[in-house]
Coordinates of C-alpha atoms in Angstrom, one line a residue:
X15 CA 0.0 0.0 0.0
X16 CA 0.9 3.6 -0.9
X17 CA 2.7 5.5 2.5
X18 CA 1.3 8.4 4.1
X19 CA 3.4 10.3 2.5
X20 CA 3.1 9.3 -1.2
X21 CA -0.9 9.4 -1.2
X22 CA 0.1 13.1 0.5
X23 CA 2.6 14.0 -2.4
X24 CA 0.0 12.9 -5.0
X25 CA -2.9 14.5 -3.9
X26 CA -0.5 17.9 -3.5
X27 CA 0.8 17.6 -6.9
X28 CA -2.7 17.3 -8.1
X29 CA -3.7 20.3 -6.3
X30 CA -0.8 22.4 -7.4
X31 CA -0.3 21.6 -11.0
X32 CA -3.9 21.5 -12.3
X33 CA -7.2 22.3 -9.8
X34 CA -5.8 25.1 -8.2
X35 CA -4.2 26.7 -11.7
X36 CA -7.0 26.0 -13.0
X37 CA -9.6 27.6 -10.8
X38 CA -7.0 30.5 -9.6
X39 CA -6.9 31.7 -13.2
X40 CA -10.6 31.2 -14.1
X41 CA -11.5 33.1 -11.2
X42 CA -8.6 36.2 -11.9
X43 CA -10.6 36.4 -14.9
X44 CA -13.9 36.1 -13.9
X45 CA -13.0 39.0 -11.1
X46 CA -11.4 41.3 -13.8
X47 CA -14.8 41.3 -15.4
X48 CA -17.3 41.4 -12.6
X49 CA -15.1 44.7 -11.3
X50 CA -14.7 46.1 -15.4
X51 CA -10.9 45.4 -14.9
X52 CA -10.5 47.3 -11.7
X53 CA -6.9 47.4 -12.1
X54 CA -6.8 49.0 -15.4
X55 CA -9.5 51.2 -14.3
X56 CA -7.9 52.0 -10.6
X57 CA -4.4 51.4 -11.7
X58 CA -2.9 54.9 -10.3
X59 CA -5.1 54.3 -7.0
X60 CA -3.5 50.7 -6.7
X61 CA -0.1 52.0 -7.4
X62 CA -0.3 55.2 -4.8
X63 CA -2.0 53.0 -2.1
X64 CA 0.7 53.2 0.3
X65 CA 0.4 56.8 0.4
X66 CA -1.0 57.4 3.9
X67 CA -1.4 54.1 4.8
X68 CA 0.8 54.2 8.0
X69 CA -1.1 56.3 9.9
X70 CA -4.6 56.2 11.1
X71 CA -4.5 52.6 13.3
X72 CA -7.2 53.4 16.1
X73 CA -5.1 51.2 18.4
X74 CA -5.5 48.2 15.6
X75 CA -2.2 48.2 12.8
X76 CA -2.1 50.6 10.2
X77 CA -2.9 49.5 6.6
X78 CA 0.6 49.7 5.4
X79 CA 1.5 47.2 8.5
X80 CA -1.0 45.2 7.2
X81 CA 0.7 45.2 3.5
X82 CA 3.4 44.1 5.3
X83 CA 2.6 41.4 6.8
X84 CA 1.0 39.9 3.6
X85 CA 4.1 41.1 1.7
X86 CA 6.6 39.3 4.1
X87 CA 4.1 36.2 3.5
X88 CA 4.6 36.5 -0.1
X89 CA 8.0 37.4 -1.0
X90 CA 10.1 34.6 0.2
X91 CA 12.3 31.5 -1.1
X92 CA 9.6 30.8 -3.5
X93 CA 10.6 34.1 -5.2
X94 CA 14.4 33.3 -5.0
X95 CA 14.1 29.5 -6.2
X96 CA 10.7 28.9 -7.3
X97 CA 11.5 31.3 -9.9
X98 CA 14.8 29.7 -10.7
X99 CA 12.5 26.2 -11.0
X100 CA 10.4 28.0 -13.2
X101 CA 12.9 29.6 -15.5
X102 CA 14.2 25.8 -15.7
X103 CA 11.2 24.1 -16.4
X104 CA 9.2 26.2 -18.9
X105 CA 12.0 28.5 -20.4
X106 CA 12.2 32.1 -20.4
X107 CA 8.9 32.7 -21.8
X108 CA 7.4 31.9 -18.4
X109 CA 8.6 34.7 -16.8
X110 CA 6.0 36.5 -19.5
X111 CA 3.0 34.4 -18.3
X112 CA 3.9 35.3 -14.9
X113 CA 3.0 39.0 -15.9
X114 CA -0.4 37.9 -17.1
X115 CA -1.1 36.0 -14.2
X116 CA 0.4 39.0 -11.7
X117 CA -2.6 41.5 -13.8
X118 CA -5.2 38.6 -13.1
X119 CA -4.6 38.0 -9.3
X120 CA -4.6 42.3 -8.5
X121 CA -8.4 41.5 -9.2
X122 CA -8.1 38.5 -7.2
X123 CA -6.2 40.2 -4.6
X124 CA -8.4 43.2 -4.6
X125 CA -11.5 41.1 -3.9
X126 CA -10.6 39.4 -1.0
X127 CA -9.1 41.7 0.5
X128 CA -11.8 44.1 0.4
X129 CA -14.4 41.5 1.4
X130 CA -12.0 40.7 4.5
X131 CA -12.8 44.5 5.5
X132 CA -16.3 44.1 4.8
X133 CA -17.1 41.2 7.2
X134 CA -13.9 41.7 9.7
X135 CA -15.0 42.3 13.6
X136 CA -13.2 44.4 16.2
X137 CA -11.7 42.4 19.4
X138 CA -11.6 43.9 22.6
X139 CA -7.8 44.7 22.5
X140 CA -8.5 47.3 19.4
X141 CA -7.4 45.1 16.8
X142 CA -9.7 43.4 13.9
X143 CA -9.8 40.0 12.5
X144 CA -11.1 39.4 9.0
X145 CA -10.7 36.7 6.0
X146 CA -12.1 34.3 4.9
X147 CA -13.1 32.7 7.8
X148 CA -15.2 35.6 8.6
X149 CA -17.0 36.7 5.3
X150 CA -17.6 32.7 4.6
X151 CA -19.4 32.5 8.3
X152 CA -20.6 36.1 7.6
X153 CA -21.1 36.3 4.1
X154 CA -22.3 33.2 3.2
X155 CA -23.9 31.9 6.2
X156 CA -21.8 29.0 6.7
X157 CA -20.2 29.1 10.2
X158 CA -19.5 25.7 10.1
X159 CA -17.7 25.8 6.6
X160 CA -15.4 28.9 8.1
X161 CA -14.4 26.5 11.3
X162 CA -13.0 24.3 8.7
X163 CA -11.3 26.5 6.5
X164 CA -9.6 28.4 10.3
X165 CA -8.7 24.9 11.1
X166 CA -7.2 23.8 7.9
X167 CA -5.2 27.3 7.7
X168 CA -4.1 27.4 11.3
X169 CA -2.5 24.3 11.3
X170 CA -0.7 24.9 7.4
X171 CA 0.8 28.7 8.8
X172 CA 1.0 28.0 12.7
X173 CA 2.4 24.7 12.9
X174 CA 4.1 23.3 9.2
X175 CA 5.2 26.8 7.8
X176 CA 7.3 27.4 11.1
X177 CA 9.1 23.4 10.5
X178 CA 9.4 24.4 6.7
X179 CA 11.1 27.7 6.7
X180 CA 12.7 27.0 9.5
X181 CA 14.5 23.9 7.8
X182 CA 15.2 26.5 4.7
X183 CA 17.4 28.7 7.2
X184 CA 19.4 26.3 8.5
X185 CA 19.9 24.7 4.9
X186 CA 21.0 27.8 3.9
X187 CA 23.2 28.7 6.9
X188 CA 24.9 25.4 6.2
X189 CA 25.8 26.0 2.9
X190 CA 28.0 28.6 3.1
X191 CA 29.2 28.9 6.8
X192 CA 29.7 26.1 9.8
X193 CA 26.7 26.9 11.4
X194 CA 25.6 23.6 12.6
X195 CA 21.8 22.5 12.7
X196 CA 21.8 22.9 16.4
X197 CA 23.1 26.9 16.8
X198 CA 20.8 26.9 13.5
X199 CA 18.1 26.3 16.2
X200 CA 18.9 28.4 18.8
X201 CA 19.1 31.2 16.1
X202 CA 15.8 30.3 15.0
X203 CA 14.0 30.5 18.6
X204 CA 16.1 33.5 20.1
X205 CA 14.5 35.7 16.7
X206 CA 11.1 33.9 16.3
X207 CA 9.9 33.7 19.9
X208 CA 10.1 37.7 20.9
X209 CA 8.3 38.3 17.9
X210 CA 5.5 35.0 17.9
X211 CA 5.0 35.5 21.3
X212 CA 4.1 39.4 21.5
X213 CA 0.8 38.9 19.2
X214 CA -0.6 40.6 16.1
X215 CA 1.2 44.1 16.4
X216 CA 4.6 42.7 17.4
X217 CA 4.5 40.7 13.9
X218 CA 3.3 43.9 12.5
X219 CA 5.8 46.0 13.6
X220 CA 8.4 43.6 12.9
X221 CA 7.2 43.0 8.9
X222 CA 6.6 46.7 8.5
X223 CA 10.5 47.2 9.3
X224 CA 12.0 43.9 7.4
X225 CA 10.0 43.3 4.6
X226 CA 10.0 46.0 2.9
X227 CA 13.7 46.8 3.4
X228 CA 15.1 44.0 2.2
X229 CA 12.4 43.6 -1.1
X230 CA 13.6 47.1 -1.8
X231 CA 17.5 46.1 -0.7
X232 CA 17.1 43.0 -3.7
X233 CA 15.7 45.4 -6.2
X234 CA 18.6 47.7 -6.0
X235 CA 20.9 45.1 -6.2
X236 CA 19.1 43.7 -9.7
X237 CA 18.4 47.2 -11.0
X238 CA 22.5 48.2 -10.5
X239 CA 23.0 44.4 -12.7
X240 CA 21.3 45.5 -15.5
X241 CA 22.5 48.9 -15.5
X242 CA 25.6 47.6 -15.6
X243 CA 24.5 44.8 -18.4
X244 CA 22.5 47.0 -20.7
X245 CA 23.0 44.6 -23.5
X246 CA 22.4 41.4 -21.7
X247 CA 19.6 43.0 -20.1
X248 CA 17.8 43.8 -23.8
X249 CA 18.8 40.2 -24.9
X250 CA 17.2 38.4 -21.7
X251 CA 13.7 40.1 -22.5
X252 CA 13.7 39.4 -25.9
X253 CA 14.6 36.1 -24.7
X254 CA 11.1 36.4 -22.6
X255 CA 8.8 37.1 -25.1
X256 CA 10.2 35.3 -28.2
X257 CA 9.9 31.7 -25.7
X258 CA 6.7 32.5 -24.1
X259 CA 5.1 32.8 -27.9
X260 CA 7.1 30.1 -29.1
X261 CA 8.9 32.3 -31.3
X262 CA 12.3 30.9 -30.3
X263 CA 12.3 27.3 -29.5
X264 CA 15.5 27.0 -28.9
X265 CA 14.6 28.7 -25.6
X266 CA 12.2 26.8 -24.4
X267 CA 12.0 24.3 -21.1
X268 CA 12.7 21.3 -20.7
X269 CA 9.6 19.7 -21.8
X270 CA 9.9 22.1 -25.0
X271 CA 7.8 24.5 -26.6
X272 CA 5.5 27.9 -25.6
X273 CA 2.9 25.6 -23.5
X274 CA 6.0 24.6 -20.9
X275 CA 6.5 28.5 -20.6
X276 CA 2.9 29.3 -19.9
X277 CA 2.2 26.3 -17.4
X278 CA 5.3 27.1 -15.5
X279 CA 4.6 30.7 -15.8
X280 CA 1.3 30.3 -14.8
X281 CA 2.1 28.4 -11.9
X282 CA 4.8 30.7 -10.6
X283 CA 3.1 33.3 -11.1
X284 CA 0.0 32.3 -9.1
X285 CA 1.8 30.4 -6.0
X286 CA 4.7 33.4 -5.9
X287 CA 1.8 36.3 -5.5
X288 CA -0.9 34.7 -3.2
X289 CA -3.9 36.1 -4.7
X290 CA -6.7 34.1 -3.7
X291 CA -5.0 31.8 -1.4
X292 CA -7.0 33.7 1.3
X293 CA -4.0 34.3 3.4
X294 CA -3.2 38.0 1.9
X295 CA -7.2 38.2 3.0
X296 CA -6.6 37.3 6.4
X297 CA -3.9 40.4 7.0
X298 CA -6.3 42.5 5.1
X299 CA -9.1 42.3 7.9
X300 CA -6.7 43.2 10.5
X301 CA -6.2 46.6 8.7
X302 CA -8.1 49.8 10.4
X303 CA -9.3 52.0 7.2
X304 CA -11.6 54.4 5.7
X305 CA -13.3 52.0 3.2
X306 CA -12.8 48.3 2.6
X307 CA -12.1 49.0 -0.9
X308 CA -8.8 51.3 0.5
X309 CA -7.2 48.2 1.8
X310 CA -7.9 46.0 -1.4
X311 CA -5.8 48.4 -3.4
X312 CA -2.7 48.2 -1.3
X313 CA -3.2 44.5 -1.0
X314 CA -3.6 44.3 -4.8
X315 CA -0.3 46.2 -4.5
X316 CA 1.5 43.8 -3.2
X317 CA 0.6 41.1 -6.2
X318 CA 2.4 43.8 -8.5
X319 CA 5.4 44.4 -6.3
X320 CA 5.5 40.1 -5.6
X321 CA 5.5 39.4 -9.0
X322 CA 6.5 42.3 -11.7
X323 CA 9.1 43.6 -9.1
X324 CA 10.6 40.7 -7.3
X325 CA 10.4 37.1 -9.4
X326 CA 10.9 39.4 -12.8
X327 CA 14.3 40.7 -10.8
X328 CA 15.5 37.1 -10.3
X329 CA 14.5 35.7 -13.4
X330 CA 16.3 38.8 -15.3
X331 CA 19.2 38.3 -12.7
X332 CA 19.6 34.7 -14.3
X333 CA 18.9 35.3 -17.8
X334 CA 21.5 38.4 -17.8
X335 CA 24.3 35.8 -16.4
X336 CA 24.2 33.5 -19.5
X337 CA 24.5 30.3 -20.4
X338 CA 28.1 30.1 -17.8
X339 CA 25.3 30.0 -15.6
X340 CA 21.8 29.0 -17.1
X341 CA 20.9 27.5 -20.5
X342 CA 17.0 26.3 -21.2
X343 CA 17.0 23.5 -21.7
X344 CA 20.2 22.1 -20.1
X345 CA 20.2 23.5 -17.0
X346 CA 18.4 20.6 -14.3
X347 CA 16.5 20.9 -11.5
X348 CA 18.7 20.3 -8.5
X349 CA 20.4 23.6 -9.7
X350 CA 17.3 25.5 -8.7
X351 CA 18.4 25.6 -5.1
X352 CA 21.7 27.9 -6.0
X353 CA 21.1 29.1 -9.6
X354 CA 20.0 32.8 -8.4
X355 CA 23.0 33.1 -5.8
X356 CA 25.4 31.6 -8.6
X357 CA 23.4 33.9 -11.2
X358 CA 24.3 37.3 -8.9
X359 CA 28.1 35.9 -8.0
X360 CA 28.6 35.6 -11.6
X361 CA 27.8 39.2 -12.3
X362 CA 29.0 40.8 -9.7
X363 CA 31.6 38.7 -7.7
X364 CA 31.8 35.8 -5.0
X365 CA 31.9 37.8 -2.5
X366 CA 27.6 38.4 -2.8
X367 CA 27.4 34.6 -1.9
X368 CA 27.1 36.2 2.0
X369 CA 24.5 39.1 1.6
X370 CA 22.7 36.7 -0.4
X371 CA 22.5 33.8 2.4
X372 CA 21.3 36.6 4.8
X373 CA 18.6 37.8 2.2
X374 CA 17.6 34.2 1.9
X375 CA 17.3 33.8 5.5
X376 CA 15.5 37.1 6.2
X377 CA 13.5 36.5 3.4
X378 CA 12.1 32.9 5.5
X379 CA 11.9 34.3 8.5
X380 CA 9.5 36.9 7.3
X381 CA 7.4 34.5 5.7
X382 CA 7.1 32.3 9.2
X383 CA 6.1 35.7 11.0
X384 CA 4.0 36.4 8.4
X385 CA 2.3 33.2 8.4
X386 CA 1.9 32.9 11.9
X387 CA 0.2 35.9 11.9
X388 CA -2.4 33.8 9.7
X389 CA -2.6 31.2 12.2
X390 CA -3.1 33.3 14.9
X391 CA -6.1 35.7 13.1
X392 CA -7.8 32.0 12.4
X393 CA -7.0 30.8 15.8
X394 CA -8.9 34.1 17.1
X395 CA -12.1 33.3 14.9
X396 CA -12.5 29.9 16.3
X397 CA -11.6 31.1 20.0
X398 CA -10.7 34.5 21.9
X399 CA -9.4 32.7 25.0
X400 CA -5.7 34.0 26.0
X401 CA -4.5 30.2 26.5
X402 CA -4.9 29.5 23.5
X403 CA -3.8 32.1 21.4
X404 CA -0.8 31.3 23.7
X405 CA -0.4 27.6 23.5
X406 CA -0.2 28.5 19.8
X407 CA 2.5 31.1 19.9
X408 CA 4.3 28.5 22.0
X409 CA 3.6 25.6 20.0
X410 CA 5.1 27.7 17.0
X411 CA 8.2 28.4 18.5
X412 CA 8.7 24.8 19.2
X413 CA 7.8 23.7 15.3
X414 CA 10.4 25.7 14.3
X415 CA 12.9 24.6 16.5
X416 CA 12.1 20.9 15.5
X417 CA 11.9 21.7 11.5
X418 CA 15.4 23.1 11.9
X419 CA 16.9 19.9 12.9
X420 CA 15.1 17.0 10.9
X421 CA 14.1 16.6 7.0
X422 CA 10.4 17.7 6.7
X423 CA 9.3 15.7 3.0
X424 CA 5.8 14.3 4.9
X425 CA 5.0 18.0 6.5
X426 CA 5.9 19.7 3.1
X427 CA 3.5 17.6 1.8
X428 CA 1.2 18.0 4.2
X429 CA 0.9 21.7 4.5
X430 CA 0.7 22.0 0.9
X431 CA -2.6 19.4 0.9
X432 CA -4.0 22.0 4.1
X433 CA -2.8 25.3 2.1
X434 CA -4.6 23.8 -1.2
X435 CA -7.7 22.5 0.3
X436 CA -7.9 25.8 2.0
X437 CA -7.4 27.9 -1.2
X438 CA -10.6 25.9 -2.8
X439 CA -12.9 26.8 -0.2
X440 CA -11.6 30.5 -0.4
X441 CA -12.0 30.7 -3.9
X442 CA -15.7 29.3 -4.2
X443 CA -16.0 31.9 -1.2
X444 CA -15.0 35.1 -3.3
X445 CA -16.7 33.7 -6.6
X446 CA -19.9 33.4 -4.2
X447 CA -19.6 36.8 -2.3
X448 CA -18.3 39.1 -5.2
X449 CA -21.3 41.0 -5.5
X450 CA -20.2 42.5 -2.1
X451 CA -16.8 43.9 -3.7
X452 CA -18.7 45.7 -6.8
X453 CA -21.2 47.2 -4.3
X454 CA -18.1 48.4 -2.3
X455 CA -16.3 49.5 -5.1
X456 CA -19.1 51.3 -6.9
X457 CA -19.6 52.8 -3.6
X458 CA -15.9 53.8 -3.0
X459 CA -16.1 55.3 -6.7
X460 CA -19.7 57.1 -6.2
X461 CA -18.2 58.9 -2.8
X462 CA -14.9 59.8 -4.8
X463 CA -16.8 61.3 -7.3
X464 CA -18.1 63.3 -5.2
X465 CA -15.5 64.2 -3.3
X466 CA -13.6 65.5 -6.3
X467 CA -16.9 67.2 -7.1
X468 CA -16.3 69.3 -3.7
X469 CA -19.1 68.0 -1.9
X470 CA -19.5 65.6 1.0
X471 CA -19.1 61.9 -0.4
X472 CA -19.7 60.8 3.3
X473 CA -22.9 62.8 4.0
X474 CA -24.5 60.1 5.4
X475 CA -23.3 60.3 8.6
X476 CA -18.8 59.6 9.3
X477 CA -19.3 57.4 12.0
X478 CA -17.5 54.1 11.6
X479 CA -20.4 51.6 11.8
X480 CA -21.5 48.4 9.8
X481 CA -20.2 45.1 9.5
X482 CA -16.4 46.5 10.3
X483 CA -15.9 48.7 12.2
X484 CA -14.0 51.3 10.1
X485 CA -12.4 54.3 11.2
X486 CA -10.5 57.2 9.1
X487 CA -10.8 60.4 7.8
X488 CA -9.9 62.1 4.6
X489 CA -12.0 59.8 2.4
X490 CA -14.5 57.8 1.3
X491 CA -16.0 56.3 4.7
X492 CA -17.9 53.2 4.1
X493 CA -22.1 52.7 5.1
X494 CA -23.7 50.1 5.7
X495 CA -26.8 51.8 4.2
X496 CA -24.9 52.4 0.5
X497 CA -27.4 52.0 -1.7
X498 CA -24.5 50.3 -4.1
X499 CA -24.5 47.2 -1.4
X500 CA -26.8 43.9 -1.4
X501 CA -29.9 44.2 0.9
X502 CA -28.5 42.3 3.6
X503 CA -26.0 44.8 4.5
X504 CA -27.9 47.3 6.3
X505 CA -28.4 49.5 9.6
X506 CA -30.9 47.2 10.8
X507 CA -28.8 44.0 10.0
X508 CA -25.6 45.3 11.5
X509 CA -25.4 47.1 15.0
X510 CA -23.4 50.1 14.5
X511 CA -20.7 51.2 16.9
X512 CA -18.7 54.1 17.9
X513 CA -15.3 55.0 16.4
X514 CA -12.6 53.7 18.4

């Protein structure tokens, strides 16, 4: 009989190379058109959204801490080697069809996030919860169904992402200095617990500093390559587009031709960005802000800055290198591990082999804060008591510890069947609710409209009350009463409260 593992492995591969593409990107597209392409429309809103978006908490996190956290989630080894994997695999031409995806999943991204405001509730302590946990309980009427999905996501962030990440650290610090699994560990609990351990703002404080410093420290480092590589850098994306057409064969992956480079692509694109994995969603709803449909733009943000920023910066980083580094269709997997650290040392010298190691290790150690703060936001819907939130915390600490010391192939396996299983249930979710996001977004428009207009797009009273809670100024404050809204949403439905 098949092990635990292998029926694990196959039911995750099935999950990951076809259901999940499949449904991700019929549901980008569906999205795009139920909004009228609300990134084309509200591109210049989606690219300013992190104007302003670090003030205004109300003794919650700020918006742009909330970015953060879901930008610490998503940019991490994936973007480092799962790019590498896919540049392998399908050829240059997939970092082309990880553009298209990237434009797909902002409307994906945008969605969530802004039905994670909608249905998100305030906790005694001044913080919110939201995801989709809450607007599937809230939403759709199916409490039970959101106990399942909190379950499922708790135990894939709070418990196996800790192990996994964990285990990529002290691979990494083993590679290139004598850092032995054991100190590996200790390093891992002296920096994880402080931070698990202090709650929802500690992890947001902490991702607001790290994250964005060292996506922004990688970017400089790439932008300074091709600066330096002007011809190279010209060749690599003609390389791009000439494979993902199937305009150059020659350039193709291993499995040949322009359908390798979109599957690949496709796949990178979608697992590398988060959109609709419902874990961007769940540090969405912890977000105190004006209007839901503020907080699904700088969410949405954060699918262009994952994916046309940081995996087309390693994928250019490797193409510029060459074939002394990577050629399609020769190049094998197992290089995937090193092939953007070899990739930079070949352009710029052996002596980046260090900075890189750190960036890689930052880069996992934001994703298990991140994560965590997942778990914990889940963990919160199912129960408020402060035992467990802290048994949790504790028993986080302690996964990580253990992942850094032992091979993890079952618990890969097993939070990628969680993650995937997860992702499905969020996805029917959104599909189900997304009525709720045009109404919000039609009402976001209406009261900019009039704003511009000089008049008072929030006549109806400024008071934070409805379903969220929200609090802010300076814009377009959401109603339950919008008229743009389904019926269900009203006064009478939803008590309204004070601002904080």
């Amino acid at each position: 009989m098949p092990s635990i593992n292998e029926i694990l492995t196959t039911a995750s591969d099935l999950l990951f190379s076809w259901v999940l593409v499949v449904l991700l990107v019929a549901g980008g597209l569906f999205l795009t058109v139920r909004t009228r392409a609300v990134q084309v429309r509200h591109a210049a809103g989606i690219l300013s959204a992190v104007r302003g978006s670090r003030s205004g908490a109300y003794g919650g996190i700020t918006s742009f801490q909330a970015f953060a956290v879901g930008l610490a989630s998503r940019v991490g080894t994936g973007n480092i080697v799962g790019v590498a994997l896919a540049l392998i695999m399908g050829g240059p031409g997939a970092v082309l069809w990880m553009w298209v995806v990237a434009v797909l999943g902002t409307a994906t991204a945008f969605s969530e996030s802004t039905l994670a405001q909608i249905f998100k509730v305030r906790r005694p302590d001044g913080t919110y919860r939201g995801g989709p946990a809450h607007y599937i309980a809230r939403g759709m009427g199916l409490p039970a169904l959101g106990v399942v999905f909190a379950v499922v996501f708790m135990i894939a962030n709070g418990l196996a992402m800790p192990m996994l990440q964990a285990n990529a650290i002290v691979s990494s610090l083993a590679s290139a200095t004598p850092i032995t699994p054991q100190v590996g560990a200790l390093i891992i609990v002296a920096l994880t617990a402080p931070v698990l351990l202090g709650g929802l703002r500690s992890i947001a404080r902490t991702a607001e500093l790290l994250a964005p410093v060292m996506a922004l420290a990688y970017l400089v480092l790439v932008v300074v390559i091709l600066l330096t590589h002007p011809v190279q850098a010209w060749q690599a994306l003609e390389s791009i587009w000439g494979s993902a057409l199937g305009l150059r064969q020659g350039l193709a992956g291993v499995a040949g031709g322009a359908f390798a480079a979109l599957l690949n692509g496709v796949r990178r694109g979608l697992f590398s960005n988060e959109a609709g994995l419902g874990g961007a969603a769940c540090a969405a709803g912890s977000a105190t802000v004006a209007h839901p449909v503020q907080q699904g733009f700088i969410q949405a943000f954060g699918v262009l800055v994952d994916t046309l920023l940081i995996c087309t910066a390693t994928a250019l980083a490797i193409l510029v290198a060459g074939p002394e580094v990577y050629a399609p269709g020769v190049t094998t997997a197992e290089a995937a591990n090193t092939l953007t650290q070899d990739a930079i040392a070949h352009l710029v010298g052996q002596w980046s082999r260090g900075p890189m190691v750190i960036l890689i290790v930052v880069l996992a150690y934001t994703t298990i804060i991140g994560a965590f703060s997942y778990a914990q936001i889940c963990l919160d819907y199912l129960t408020d008591r402060p035992g467990a939130a802290r048994l949790l915390q504790v028993s986080a600490v302690a996964c990580a510890a253990v992942g850094s010391l032992q091979a993890l192939t079952t618990v890969w396996a097993l939070a990628d069947v969680m993650l995937g299983l997860g992702a499905i249930l969020n996805l029917v979710a959104i599909l189900v609710l997304s009525r709720w996001v045009v109404g919000a977004l039609r009402d976001w428009e209406a009261q900019t409209r009039h704003l511009r207009a000089g008049e008072d797009g929030s006549a109806q009273g400024a008071g934070v009350r409805g379903a969220g809670d929200w609090a802010g100024t300076g814009g377009p404050a959401f109603h339950a009463d919008s008229p743009h809204l389904p019926a269900e949403l009203s006064t009478a439905a939803w008590p309204r409260r004070p601002r904080p």
